[in-house]
Tab-separated table of C-alpha atoms in Angstrom:
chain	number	residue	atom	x	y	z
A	30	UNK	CA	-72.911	-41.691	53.443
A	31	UNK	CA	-69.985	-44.026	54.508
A	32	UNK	CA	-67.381	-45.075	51.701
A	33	UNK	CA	-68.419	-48.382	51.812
A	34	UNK	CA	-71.951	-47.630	51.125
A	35	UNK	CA	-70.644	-45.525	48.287
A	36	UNK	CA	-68.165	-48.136	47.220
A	37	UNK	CA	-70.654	-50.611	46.785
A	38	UNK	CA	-73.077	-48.541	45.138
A	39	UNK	CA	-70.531	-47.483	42.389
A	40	UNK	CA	-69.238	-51.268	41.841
A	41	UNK	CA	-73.248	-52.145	41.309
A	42	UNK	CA	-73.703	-49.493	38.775
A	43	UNK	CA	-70.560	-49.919	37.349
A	44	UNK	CA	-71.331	-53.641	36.722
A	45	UNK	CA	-74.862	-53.228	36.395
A	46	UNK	CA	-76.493	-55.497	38.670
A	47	UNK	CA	-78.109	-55.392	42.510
A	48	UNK	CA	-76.133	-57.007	45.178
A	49	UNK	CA	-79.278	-58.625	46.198
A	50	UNK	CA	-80.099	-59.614	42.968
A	51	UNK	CA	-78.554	-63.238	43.035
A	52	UNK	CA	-80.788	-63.774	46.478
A	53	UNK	CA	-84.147	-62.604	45.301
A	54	UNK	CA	-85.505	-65.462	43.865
A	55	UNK	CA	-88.496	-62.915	42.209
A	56	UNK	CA	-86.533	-60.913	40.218
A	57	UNK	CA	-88.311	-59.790	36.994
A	58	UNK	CA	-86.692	-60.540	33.966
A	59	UNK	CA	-86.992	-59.692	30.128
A	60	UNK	CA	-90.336	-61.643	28.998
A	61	UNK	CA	-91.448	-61.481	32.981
A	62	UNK	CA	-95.154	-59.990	32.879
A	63	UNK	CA	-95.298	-56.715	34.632
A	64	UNK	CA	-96.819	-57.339	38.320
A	65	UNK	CA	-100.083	-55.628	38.378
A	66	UNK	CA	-99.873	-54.055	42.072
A	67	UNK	CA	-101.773	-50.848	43.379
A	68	UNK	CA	-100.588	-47.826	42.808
A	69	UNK	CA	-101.470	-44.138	43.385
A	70	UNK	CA	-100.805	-41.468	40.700
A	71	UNK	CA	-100.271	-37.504	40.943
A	72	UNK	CA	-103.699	-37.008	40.811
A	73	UNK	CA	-104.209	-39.188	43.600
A	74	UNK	CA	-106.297	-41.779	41.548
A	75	UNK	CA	-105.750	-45.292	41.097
A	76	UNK	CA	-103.232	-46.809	38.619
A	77	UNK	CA	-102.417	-50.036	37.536
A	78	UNK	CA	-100.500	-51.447	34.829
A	79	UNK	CA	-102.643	-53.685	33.317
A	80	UNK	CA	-104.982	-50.080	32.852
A	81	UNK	CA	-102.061	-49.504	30.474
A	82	UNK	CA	-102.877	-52.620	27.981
A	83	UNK	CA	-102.704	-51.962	24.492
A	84	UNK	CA	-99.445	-49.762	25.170
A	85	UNK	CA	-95.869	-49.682	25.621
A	86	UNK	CA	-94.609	-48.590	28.641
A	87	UNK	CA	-91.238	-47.180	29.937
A	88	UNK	CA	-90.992	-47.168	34.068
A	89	UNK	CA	-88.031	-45.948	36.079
A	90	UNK	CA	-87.538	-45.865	40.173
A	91	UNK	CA	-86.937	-41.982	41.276
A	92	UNK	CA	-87.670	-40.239	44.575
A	93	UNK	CA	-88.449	-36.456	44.184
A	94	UNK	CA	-85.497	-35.059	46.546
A	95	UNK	CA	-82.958	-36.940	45.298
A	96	UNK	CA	-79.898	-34.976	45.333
A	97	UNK	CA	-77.246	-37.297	42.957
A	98	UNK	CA	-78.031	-35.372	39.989
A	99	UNK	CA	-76.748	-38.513	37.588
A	100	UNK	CA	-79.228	-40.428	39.762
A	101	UNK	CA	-83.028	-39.288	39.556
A	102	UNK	CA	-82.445	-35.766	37.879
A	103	UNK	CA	-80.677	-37.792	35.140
A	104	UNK	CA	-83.617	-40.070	34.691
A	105	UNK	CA	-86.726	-37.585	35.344
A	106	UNK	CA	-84.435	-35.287	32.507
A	107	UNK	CA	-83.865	-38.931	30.472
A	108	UNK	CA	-87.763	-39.008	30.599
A	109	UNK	CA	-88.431	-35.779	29.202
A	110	UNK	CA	-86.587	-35.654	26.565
A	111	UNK	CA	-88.099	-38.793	25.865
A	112	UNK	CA	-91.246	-37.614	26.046
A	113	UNK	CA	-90.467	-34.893	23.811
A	114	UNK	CA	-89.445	-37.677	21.274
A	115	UNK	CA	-92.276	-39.672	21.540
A	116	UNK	CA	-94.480	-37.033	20.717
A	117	UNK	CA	-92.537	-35.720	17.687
A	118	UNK	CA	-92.681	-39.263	16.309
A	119	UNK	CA	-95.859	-40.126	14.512
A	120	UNK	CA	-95.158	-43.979	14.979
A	121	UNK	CA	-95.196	-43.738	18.716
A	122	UNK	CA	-97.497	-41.036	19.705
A	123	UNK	CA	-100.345	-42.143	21.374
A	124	UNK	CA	-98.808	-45.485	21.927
A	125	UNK	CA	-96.377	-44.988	25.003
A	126	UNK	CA	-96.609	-44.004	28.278
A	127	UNK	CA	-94.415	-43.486	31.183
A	128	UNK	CA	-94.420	-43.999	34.526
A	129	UNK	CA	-91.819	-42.599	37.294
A	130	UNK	CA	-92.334	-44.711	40.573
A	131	UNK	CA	-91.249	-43.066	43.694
A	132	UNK	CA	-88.852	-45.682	46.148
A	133	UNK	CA	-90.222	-42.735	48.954
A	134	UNK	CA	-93.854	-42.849	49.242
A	135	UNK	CA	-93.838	-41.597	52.883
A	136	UNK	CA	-92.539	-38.199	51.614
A	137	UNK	CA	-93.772	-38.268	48.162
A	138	UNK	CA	-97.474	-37.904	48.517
A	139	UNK	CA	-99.431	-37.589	45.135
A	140	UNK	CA	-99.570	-33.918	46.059
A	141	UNK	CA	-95.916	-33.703	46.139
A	142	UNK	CA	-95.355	-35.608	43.123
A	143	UNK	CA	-97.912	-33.453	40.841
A	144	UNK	CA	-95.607	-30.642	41.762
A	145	UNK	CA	-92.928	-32.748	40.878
A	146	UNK	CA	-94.561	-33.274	37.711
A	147	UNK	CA	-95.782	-30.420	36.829
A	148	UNK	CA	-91.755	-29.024	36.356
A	149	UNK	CA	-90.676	-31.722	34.733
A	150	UNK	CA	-93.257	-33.062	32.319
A	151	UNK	CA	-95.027	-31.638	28.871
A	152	UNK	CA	-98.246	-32.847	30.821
A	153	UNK	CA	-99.239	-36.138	32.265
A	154	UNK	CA	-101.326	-37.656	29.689
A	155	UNK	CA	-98.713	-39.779	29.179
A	156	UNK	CA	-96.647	-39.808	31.813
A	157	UNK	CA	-97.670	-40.729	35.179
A	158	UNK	CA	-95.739	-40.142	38.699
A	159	UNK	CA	-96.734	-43.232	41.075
A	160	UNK	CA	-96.411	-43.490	44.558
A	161	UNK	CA	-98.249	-46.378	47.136
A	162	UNK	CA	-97.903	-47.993	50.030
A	163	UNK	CA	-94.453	-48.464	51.255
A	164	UNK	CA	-95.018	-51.993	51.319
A	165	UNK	CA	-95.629	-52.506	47.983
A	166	UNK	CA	-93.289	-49.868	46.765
A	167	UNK	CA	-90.335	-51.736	48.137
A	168	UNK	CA	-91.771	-55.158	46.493
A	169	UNK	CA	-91.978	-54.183	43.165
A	170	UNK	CA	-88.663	-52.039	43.830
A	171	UNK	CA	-86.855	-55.694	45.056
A	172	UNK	CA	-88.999	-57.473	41.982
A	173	UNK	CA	-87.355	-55.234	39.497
A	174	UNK	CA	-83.801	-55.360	41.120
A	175	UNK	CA	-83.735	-51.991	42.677
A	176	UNK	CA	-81.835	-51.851	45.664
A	177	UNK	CA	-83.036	-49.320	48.233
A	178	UNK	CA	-81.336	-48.363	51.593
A	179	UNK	CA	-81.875	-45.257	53.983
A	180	UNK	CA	-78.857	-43.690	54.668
A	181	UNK	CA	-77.070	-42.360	57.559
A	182	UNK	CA	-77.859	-39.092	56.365
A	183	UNK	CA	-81.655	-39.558	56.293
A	184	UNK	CA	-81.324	-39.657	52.240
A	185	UNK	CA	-81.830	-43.060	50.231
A	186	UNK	CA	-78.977	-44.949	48.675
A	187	UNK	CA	-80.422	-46.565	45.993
A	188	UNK	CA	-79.471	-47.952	42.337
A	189	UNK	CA	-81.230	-47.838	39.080
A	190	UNK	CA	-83.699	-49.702	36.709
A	191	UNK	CA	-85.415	-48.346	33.843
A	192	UNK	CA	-87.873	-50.957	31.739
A	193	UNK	CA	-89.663	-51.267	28.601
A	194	UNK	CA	-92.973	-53.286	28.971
A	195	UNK	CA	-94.552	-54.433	25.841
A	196	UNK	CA	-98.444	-53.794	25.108
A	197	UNK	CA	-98.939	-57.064	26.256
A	198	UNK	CA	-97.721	-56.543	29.524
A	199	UNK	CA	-94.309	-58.348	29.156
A	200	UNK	CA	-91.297	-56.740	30.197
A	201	UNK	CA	-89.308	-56.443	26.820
A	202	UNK	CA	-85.895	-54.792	27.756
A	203	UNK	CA	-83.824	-53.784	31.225
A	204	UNK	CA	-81.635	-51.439	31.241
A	205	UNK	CA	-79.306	-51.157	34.656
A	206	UNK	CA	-77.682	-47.839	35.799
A	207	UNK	CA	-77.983	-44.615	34.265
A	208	UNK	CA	-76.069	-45.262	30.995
A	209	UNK	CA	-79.220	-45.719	28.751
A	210	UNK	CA	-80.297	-42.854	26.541
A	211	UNK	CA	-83.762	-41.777	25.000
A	212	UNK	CA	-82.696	-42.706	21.749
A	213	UNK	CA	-82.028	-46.277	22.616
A	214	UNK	CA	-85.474	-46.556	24.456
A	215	UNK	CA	-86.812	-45.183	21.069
A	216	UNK	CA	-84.956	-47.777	18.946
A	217	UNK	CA	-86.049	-50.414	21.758
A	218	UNK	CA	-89.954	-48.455	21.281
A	219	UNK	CA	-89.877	-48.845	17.110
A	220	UNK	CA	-88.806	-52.600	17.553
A	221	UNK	CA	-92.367	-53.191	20.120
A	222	UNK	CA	-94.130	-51.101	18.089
A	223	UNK	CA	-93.860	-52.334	14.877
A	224	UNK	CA	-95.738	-49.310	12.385
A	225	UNK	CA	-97.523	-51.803	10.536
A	226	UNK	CA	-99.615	-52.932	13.798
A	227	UNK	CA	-100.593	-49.323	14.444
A	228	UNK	CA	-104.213	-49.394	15.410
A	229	UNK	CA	-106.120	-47.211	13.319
B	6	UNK	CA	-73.102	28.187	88.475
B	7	UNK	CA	-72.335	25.763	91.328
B	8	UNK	CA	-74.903	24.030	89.703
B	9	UNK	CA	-73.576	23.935	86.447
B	10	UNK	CA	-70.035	22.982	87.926
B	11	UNK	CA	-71.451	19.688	89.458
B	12	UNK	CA	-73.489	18.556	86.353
B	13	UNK	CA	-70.467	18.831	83.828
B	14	UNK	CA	-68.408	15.581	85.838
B	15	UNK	CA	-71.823	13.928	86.111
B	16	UNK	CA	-72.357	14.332	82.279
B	17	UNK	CA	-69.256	13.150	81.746
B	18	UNK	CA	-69.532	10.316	83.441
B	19	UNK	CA	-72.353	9.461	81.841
B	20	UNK	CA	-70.998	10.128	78.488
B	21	UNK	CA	-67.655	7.898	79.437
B	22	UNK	CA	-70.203	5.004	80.763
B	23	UNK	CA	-71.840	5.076	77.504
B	24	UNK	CA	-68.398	4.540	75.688
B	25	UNK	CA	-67.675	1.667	78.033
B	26	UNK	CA	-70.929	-0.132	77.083
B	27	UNK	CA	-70.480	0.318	73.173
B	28	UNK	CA	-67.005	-1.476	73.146
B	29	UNK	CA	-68.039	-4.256	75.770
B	30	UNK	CA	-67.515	-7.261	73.899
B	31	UNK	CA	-71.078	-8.396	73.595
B	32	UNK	CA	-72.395	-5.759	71.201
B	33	UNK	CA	-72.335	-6.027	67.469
B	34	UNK	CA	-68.603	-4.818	66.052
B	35	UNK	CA	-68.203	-2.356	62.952
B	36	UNK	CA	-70.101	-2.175	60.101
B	37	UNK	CA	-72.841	-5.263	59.445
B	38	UNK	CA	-71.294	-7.273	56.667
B	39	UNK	CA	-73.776	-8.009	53.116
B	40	UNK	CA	-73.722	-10.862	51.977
B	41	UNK	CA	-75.982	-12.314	48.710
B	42	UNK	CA	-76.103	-15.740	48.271
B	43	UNK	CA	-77.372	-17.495	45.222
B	44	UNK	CA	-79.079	-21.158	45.622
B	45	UNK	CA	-79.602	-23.137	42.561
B	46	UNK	CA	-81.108	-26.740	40.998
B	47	UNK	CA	-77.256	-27.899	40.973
B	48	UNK	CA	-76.923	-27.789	44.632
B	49	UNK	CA	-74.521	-25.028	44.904
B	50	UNK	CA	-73.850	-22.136	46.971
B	51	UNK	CA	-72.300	-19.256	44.452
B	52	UNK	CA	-70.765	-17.898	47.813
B	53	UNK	CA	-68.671	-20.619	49.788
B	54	UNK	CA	-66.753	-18.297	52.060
B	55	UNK	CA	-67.332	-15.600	54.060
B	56	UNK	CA	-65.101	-13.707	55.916
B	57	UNK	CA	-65.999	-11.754	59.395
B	58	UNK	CA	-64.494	-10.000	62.481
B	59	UNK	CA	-65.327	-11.454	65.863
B	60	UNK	CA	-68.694	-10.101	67.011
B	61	UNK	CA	-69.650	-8.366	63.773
B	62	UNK	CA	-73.009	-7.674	62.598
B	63	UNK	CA	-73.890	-10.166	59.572
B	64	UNK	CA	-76.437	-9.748	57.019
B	65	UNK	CA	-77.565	-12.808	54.456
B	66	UNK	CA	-79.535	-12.860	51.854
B	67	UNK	CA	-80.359	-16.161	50.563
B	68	UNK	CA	-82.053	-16.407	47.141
B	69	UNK	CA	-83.221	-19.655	45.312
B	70	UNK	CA	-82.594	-19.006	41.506
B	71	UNK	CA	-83.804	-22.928	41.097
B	72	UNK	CA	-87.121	-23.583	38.752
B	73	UNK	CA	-87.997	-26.748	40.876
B	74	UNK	CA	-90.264	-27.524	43.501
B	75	UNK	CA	-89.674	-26.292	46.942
B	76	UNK	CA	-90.726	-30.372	48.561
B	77	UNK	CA	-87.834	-31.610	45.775
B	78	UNK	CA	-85.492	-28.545	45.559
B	79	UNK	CA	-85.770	-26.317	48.618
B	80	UNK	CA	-82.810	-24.590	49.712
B	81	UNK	CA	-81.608	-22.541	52.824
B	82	UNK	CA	-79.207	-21.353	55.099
B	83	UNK	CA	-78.358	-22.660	58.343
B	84	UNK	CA	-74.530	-21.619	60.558
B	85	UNK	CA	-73.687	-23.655	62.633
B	86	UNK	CA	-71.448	-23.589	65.892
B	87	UNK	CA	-68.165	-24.927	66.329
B	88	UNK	CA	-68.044	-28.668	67.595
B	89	UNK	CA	-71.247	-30.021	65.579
B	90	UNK	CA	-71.326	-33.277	64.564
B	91	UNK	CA	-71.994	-32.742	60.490
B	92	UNK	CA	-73.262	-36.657	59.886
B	93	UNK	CA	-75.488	-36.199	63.345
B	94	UNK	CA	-76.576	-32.756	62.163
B	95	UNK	CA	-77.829	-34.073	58.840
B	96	UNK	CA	-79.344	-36.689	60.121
B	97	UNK	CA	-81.794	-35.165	62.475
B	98	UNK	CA	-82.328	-32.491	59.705
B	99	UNK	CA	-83.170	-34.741	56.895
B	100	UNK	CA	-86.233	-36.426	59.491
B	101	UNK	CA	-87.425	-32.610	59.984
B	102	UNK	CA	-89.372	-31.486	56.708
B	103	UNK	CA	-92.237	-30.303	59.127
B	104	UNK	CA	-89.615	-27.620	60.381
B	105	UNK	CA	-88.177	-26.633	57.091
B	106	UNK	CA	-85.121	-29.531	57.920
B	107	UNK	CA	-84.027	-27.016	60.801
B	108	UNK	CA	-83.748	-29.924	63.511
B	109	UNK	CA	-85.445	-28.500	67.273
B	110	UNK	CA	-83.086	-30.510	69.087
B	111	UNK	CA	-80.211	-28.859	67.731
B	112	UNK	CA	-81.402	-25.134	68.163
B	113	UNK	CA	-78.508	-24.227	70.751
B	114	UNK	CA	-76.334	-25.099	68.134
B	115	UNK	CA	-77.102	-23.211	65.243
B	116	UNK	CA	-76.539	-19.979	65.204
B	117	UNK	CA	-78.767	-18.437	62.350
B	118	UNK	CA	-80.693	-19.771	59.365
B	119	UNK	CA	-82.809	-18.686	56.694
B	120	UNK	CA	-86.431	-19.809	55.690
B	121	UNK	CA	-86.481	-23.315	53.066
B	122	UNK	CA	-86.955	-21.359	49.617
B	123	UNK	CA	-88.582	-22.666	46.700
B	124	UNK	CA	-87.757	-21.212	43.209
B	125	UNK	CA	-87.778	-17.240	42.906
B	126	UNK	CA	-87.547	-16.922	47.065
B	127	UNK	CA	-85.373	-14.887	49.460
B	128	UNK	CA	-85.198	-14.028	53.032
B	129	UNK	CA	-82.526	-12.112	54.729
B	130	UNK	CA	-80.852	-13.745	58.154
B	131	UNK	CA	-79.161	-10.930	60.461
B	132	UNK	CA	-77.000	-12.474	63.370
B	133	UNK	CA	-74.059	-11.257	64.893
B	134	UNK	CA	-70.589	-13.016	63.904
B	135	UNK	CA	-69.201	-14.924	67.103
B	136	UNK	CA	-66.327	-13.613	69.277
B	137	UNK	CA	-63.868	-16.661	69.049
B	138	UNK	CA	-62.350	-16.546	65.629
B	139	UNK	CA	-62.279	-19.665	63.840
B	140	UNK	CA	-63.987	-21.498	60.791
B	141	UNK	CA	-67.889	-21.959	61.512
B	142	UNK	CA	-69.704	-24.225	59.095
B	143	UNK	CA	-72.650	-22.457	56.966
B	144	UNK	CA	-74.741	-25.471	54.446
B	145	UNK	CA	-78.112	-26.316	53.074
B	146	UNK	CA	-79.949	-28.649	55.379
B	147	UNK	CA	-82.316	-30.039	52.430
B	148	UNK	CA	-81.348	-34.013	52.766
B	149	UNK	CA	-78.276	-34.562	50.405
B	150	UNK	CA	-77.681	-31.043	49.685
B	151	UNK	CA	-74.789	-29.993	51.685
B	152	UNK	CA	-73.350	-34.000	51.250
B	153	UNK	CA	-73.694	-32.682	47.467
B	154	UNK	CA	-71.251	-29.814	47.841
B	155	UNK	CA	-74.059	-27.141	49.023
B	156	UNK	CA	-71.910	-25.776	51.940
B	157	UNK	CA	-69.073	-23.294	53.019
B	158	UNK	CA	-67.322	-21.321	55.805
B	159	UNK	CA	-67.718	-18.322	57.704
B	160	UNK	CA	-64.767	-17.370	58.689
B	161	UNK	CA	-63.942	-14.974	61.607
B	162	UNK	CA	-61.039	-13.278	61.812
């Protein structure tokens, strides 16, 4: 990893915004609706977002060997421990789910990623590990601002997104870098959620 | 007795030829050296040095005291030569998951390495230290590991 790759990575998180992000036209933005692309989950089955309707959902872009532990580790941890809140809260349980998208699909094959899973998460009834074709990987990477580059090394440079969709499939918040903390995804959860719309 | 007079300088010529071939320089020196290593989630070795005398006997234990998974966390051991290109190493390693990130290409240039371990693993590398003193580059060859800090030197003295 050169300096200048490393350079410009930190100045993107730092500031927290893509270099390519003026340039891509597509970008997703709070109140964009959620593009409803094929996926593949651990299980190897298909997923979709719109399959999610009728629930909030918090994404992130990881790749299982990523070895910056503030990058991925912080977020697959970030999503635990939200998890873990979720479930202890009686207003959200049931109502969530998450989804970690791989930015490597040709190494992490749903196989892969159910192991993945399988350390990190309670279970996966609501939380989901997605992987697909590299194609469409890197578009809805580039749609939600995630900038993705192979390194010298053979590893990925890459930066962060995390977003809250609404049950309506409407991207409701963005959160850049790895600053954001389960709490303030909860917070941003109650607000979607409002208690009084709780289906029965 | 004439005999016995002309096996005695035969014996101990044999005897002095078999001194000569223990200290030719190609055989393994002294006692082998131990060494346990301890891999973990964080990417670190908990040994970073280790110190040698030209042509001694090495023994290493890796073991991988991580909880992940062995296709997200896998650790090993791999020395390396003098003269190796680190950036070029890691490079060809990180494209070589079907050999345990160990690249072919660069087999005349590593000198020993482990198995990839996944959580609660060992194996045990024996290899003989090289004659030329210097500092000889040991890492994890998992992609981003040794970048990460997962690396050290064995040093022969």
């Amino acid at each position: 990893m050169n300096r200048l790759r490393l350079g410009i990575l930190g100045i993107t998180l730092a500031l927290g915004f893509c270099p390519a992000r003026a340039a891509e036209s597509l970008a997703l933005k709070e109140g964009s609706q959620v593009p409803l692309v094929a996926l593949e989950d651990q299980n190897g089955k298909a997923f979709r977002f719109d399959a999610l309707k009728g629930r909030a959902v918090v994404l992130t872009f990881i790749f299982s060997r990523c070895a910056v532990p503030t990058f991925c580790p912080a977020m697959s941890a970030n999503f635990r421990a939200l998890q873990e809140e979720i479930r202890k809260d009686k207003a959200l349980t049931g109502r969530v789910h998450l989804v970690s998208i791989s930015i490597d699909p040709a190494f992490d094959t749903p196989e892969v990623l159910n192991r993945y899973a399988k350390h990190l998460a309670l279970d996966t009834s609501d939380w989901s590990f997605v992987t697909g074709e590299k194609k469409t990987v890197a578009g809805l990477a580039a749609a939600f601002s995630v900038f993705v580059d192979t390194t010298a090394e053979g590893t990925i440079d890459h930066t962060l997104t995390t977003a809250l969709v609404g049950p309506d499939g409407k991207i409701r918040k963005l959160w850049r870098g790895n600053r954001w903390t389960p709490g303030e995804v909860v917070r941003e959860l109650h607000s979607t959620l409002p208690a009084d719309k709780q289906p029965n | 007795m004439k005999n016995t007079k002309s096996i005695i300088p035969v014996a101990a010529l044999a005897v002095a030829a078999l001194f000569t071939s223990c200290s030719d320089n190609s055989a393994p020196v002294g006692e082998p050296k131990v060494v346990e290593i301890h891999a973990s989630d964080n990417m670190k070795f908990d040994v970073t040095e280790i110190q040698v005398k030209p042509g001694q006997p090495v023994k290493v234990t890796l073991k991988n005291i991580g909880t992940m998974p062995k296709e997200s966390m896998g650790h090993n051991f791999v020395v390396l030569t003098t003269g190796v290109d680190m950036t070029e190493f890691l490079t060809a390693a990180a494209t070589q998951a079907r050999n345990a990130y160990v690249p072919p290409q660069f087999a005349s240039k590593v000198l020993a390495h482990t198995k990839l371990l996944g959580p609660g693993e060992s194996d045990t590398v024996t290899f003989t230290a090289p004659k030329t003193p210097g500092k000889y580059d040991f890492l994890c060859s998992f992609p981003g590991h040794a970048p990460a800090g997962m690396k050290g030197f064995l040093i022969v003295n």
